[in-house]
PDB file of C-alpha atoms in Angstrom:
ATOM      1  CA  UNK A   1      80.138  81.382 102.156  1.00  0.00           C
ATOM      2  CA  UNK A   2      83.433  83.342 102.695  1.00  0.00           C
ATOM      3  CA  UNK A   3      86.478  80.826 101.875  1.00  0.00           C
ATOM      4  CA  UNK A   4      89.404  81.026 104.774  1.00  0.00           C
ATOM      5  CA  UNK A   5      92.817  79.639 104.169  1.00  0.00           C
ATOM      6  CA  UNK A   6      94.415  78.313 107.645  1.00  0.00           C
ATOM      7  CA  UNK A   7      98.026  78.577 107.657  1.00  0.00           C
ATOM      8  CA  UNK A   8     100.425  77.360 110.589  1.00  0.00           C
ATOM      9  CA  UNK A   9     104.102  78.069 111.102  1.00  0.00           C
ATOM     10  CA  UNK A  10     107.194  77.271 113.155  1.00  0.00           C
ATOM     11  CA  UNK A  11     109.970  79.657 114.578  1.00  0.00           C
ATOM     12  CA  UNK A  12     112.925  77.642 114.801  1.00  0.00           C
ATOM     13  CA  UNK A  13     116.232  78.410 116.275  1.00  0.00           C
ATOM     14  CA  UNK A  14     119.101  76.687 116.641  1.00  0.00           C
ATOM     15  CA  UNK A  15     121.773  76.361 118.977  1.00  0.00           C
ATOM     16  CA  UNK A  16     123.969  79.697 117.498  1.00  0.00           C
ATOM     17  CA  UNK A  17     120.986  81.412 117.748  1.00  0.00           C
ATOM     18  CA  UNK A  18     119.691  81.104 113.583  1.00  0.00           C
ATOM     19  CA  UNK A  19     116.311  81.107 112.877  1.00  0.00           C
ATOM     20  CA  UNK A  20     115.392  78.961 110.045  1.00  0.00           C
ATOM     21  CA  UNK A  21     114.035  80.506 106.767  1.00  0.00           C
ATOM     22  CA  UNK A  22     112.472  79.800 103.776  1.00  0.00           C
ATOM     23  CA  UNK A  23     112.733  81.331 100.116  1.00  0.00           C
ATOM     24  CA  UNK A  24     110.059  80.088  97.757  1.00  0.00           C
ATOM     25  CA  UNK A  25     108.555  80.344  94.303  1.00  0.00           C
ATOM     26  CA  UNK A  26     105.748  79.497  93.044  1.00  0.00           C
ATOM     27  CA  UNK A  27     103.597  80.677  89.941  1.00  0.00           C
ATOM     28  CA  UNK A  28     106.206  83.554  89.993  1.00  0.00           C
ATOM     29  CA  UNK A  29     105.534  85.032  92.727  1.00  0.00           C
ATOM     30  CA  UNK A  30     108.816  84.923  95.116  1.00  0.00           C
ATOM     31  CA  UNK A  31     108.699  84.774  98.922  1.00  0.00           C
ATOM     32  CA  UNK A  32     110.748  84.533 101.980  1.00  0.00           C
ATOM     33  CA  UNK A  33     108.544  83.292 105.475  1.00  0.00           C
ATOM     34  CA  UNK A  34     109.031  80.469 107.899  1.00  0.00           C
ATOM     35  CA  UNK A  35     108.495  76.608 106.848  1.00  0.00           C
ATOM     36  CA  UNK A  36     105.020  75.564 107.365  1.00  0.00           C
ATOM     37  CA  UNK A  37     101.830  75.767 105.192  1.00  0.00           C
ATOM     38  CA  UNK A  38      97.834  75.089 104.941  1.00  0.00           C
ATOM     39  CA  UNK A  39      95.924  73.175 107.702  1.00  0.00           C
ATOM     40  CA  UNK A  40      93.810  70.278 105.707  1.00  0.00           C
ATOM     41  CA  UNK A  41      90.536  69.382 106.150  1.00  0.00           C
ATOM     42  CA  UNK A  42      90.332  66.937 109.622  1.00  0.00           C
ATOM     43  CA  UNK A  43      93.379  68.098 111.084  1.00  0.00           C
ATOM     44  CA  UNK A  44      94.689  69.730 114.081  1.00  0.00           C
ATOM     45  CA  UNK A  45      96.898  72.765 114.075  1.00  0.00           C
ATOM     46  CA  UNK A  46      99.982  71.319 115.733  1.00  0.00           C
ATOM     47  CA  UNK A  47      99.513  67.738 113.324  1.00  0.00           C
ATOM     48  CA  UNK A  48      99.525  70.296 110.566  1.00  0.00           C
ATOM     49  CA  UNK A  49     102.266  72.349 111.771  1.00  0.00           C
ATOM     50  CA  UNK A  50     104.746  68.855 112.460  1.00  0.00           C
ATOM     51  CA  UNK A  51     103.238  67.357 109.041  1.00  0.00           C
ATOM     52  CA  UNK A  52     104.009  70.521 107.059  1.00  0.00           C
ATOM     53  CA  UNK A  53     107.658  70.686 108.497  1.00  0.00           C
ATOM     54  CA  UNK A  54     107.849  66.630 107.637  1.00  0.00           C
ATOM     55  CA  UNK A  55     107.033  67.516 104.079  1.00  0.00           C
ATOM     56  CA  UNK A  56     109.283  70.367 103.787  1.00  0.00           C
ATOM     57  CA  UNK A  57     112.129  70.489 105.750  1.00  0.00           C
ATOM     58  CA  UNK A  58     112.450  66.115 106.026  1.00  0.00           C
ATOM     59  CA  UNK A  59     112.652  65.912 110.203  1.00  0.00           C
ATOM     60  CA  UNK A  60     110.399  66.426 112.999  1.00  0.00           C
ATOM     61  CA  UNK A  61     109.477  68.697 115.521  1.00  0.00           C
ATOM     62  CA  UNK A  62     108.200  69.157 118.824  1.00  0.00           C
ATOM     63  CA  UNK A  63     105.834  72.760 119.646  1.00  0.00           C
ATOM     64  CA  UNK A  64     107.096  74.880 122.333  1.00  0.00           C
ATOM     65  CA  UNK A  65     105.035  77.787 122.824  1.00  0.00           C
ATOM     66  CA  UNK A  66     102.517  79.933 120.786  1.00  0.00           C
ATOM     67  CA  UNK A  67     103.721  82.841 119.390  1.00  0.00           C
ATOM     68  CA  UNK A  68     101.258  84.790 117.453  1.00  0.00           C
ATOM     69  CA  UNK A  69      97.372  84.305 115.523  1.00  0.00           C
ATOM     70  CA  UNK A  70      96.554  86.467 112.764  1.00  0.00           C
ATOM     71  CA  UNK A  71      94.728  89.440 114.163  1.00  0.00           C
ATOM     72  CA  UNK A  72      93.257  91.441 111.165  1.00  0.00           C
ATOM     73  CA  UNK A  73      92.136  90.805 107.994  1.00  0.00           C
ATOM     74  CA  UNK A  74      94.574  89.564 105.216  1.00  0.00           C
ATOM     75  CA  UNK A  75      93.728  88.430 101.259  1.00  0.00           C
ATOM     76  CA  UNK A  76      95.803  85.779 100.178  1.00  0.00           C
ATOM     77  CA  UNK A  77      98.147  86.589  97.516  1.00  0.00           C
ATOM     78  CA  UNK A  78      97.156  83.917  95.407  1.00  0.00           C
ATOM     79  CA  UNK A  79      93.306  83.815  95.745  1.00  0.00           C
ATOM     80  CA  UNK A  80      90.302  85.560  97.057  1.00  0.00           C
ATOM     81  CA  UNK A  81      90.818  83.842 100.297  1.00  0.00           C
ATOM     82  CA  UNK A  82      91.356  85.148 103.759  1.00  0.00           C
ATOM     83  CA  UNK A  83      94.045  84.203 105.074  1.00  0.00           C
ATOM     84  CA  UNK A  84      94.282  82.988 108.897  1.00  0.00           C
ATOM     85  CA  UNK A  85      97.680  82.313 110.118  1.00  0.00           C
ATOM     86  CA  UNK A  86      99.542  80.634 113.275  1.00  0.00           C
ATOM     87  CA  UNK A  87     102.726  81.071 115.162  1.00  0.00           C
ATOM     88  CA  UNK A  88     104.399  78.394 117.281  1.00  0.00           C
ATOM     89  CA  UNK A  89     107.911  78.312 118.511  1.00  0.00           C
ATOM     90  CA  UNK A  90     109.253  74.716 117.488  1.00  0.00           C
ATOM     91  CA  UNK A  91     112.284  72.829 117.889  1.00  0.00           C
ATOM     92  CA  UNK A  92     113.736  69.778 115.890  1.00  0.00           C
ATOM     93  CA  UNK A  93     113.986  66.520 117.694  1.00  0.00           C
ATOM     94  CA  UNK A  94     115.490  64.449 114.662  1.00  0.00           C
ATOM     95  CA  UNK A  95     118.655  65.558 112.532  1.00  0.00           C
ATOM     96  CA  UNK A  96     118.646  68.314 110.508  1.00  0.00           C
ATOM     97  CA  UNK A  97     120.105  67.199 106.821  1.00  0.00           C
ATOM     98  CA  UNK A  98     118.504  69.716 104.479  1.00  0.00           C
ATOM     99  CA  UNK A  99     120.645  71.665 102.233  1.00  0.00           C
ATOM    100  CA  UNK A 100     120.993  75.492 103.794  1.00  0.00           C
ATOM    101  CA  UNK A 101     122.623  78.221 101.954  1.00  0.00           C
ATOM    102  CA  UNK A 102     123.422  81.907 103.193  1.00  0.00           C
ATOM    103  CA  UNK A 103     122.078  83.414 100.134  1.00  0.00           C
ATOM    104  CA  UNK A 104     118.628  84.416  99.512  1.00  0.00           C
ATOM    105  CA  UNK A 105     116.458  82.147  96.938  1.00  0.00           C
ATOM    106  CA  UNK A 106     119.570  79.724  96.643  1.00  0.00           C
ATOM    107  CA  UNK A 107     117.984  77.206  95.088  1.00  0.00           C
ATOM    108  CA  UNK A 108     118.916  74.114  94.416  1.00  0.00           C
ATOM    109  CA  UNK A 109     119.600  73.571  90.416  1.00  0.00           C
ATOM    110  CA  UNK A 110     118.631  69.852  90.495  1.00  0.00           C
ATOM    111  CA  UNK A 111     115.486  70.628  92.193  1.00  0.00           C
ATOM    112  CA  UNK A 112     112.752  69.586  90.372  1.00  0.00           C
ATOM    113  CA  UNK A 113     110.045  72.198  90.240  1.00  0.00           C
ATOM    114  CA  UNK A 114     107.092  69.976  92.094  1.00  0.00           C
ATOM    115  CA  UNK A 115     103.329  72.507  91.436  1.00  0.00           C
ATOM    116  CA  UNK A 116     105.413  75.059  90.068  1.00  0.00           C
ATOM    117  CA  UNK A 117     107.235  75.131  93.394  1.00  0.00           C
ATOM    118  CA  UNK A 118     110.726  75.881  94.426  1.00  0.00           C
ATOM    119  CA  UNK A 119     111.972  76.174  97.800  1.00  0.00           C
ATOM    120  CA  UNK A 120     115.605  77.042 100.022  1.00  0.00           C
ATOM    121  CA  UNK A 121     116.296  76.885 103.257  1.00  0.00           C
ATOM    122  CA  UNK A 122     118.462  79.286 104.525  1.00  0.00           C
ATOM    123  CA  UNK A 123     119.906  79.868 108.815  1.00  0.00           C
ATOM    124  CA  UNK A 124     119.830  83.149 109.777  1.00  0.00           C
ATOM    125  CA  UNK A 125     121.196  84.793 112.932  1.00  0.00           C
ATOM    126  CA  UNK A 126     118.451  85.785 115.436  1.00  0.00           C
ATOM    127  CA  UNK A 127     119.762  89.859 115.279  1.00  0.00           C
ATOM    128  CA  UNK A 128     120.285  90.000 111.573  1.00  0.00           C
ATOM    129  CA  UNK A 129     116.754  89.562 110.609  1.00  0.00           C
ATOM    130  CA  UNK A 130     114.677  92.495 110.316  1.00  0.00           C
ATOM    131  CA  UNK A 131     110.927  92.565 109.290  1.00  0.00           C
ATOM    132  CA  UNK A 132     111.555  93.733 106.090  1.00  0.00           C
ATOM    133  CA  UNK A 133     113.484  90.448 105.079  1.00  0.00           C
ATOM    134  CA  UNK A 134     110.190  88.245 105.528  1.00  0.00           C
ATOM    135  CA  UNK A 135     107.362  88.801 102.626  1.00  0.00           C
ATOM    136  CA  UNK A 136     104.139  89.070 104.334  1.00  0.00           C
ATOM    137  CA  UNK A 137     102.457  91.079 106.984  1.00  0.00           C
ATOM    138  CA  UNK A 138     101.302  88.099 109.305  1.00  0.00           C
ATOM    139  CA  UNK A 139     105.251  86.556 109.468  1.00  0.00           C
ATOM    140  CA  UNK A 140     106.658  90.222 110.053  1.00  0.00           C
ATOM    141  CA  UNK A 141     104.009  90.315 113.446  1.00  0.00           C
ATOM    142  CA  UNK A 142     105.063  87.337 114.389  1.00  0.00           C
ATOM    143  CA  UNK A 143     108.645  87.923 114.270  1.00  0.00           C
ATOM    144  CA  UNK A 144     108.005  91.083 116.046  1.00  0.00           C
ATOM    145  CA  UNK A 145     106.086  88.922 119.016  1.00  0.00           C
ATOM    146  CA  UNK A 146     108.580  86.104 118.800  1.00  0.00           C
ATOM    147  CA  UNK A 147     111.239  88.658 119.407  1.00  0.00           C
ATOM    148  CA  UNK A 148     109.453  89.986 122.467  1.00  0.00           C
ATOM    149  CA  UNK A 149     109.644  86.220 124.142  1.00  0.00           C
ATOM    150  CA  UNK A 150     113.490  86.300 123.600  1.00  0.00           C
ATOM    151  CA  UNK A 151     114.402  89.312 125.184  1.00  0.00           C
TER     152      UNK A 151
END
């Protein structure tokens, strides 16, 4: 048996038009995609998706719209998984208080490294992103299709 790593993730935007973005690091490896992360075991995509966002970001959301579903094969970069990934559109509907910073992998210096994890939150304005500022293949396709639903 194959193992497959579902992922889910939201597109926010806020009202000047910033998409919010996340610089991480863990075991080394740094990385700049949207907030979200790994569907567990008994749970739906969206529950994931506004669970995930709980965890990270500290307020909730509400799904708009589907944006994209991996489409092709992709190895995690941390395992022999395969990775399966999920777009939605989201928007808040609670306060946003996390720290944001305009500089890339910003991070926080009394964050305490939780797994080997740190994480920053940055907004960024809808046409100053380009594909080549997020890390992996499935968040640069959905960026692409999330773009298409905008213009």
């Amino acid at each position: 048996m194959f193992p497959f790593n579902v992922r889910v993730y939201g597109i926010l935007i806020n009202e000047n038009q910033e998409v919010l973005i996340s610089d991480e690091r863990t075991e080394n490896v740094s990385f700049t995609k949207f907030p979200g992360g790994g569907l567990e075991y008994g749970e739906g995509l969206l529950d994931a998706l506004i669970r995930e966002y709980q965890e990270e970001c500290d307020f909730d959301i509400a799904v708009v719209k589907h944006i994209y579903t991996t489409d092709f094969y992709e190895k995690s970069s941390f395992n022999d998984s395969q990775i399966i990934s999920i777009y939605y559109q989201v928007k808040n509907t609670s306060a946003i208080q996390i720290r944001t910073t305009t500089k890339a992998f910003d991070f926080d210096p009394d964050q305490k490294p939780e797994d080997n994890k740190l994480q920053s939150f940055r907004w960024v304005p809808i046409e100053s992103v380009s594909t080549e500022d997020l890390t992996f293949k499935t968040d640069q396709i959905a960026w692409e299709e999330f773009l298409k639903t905008v213009k």
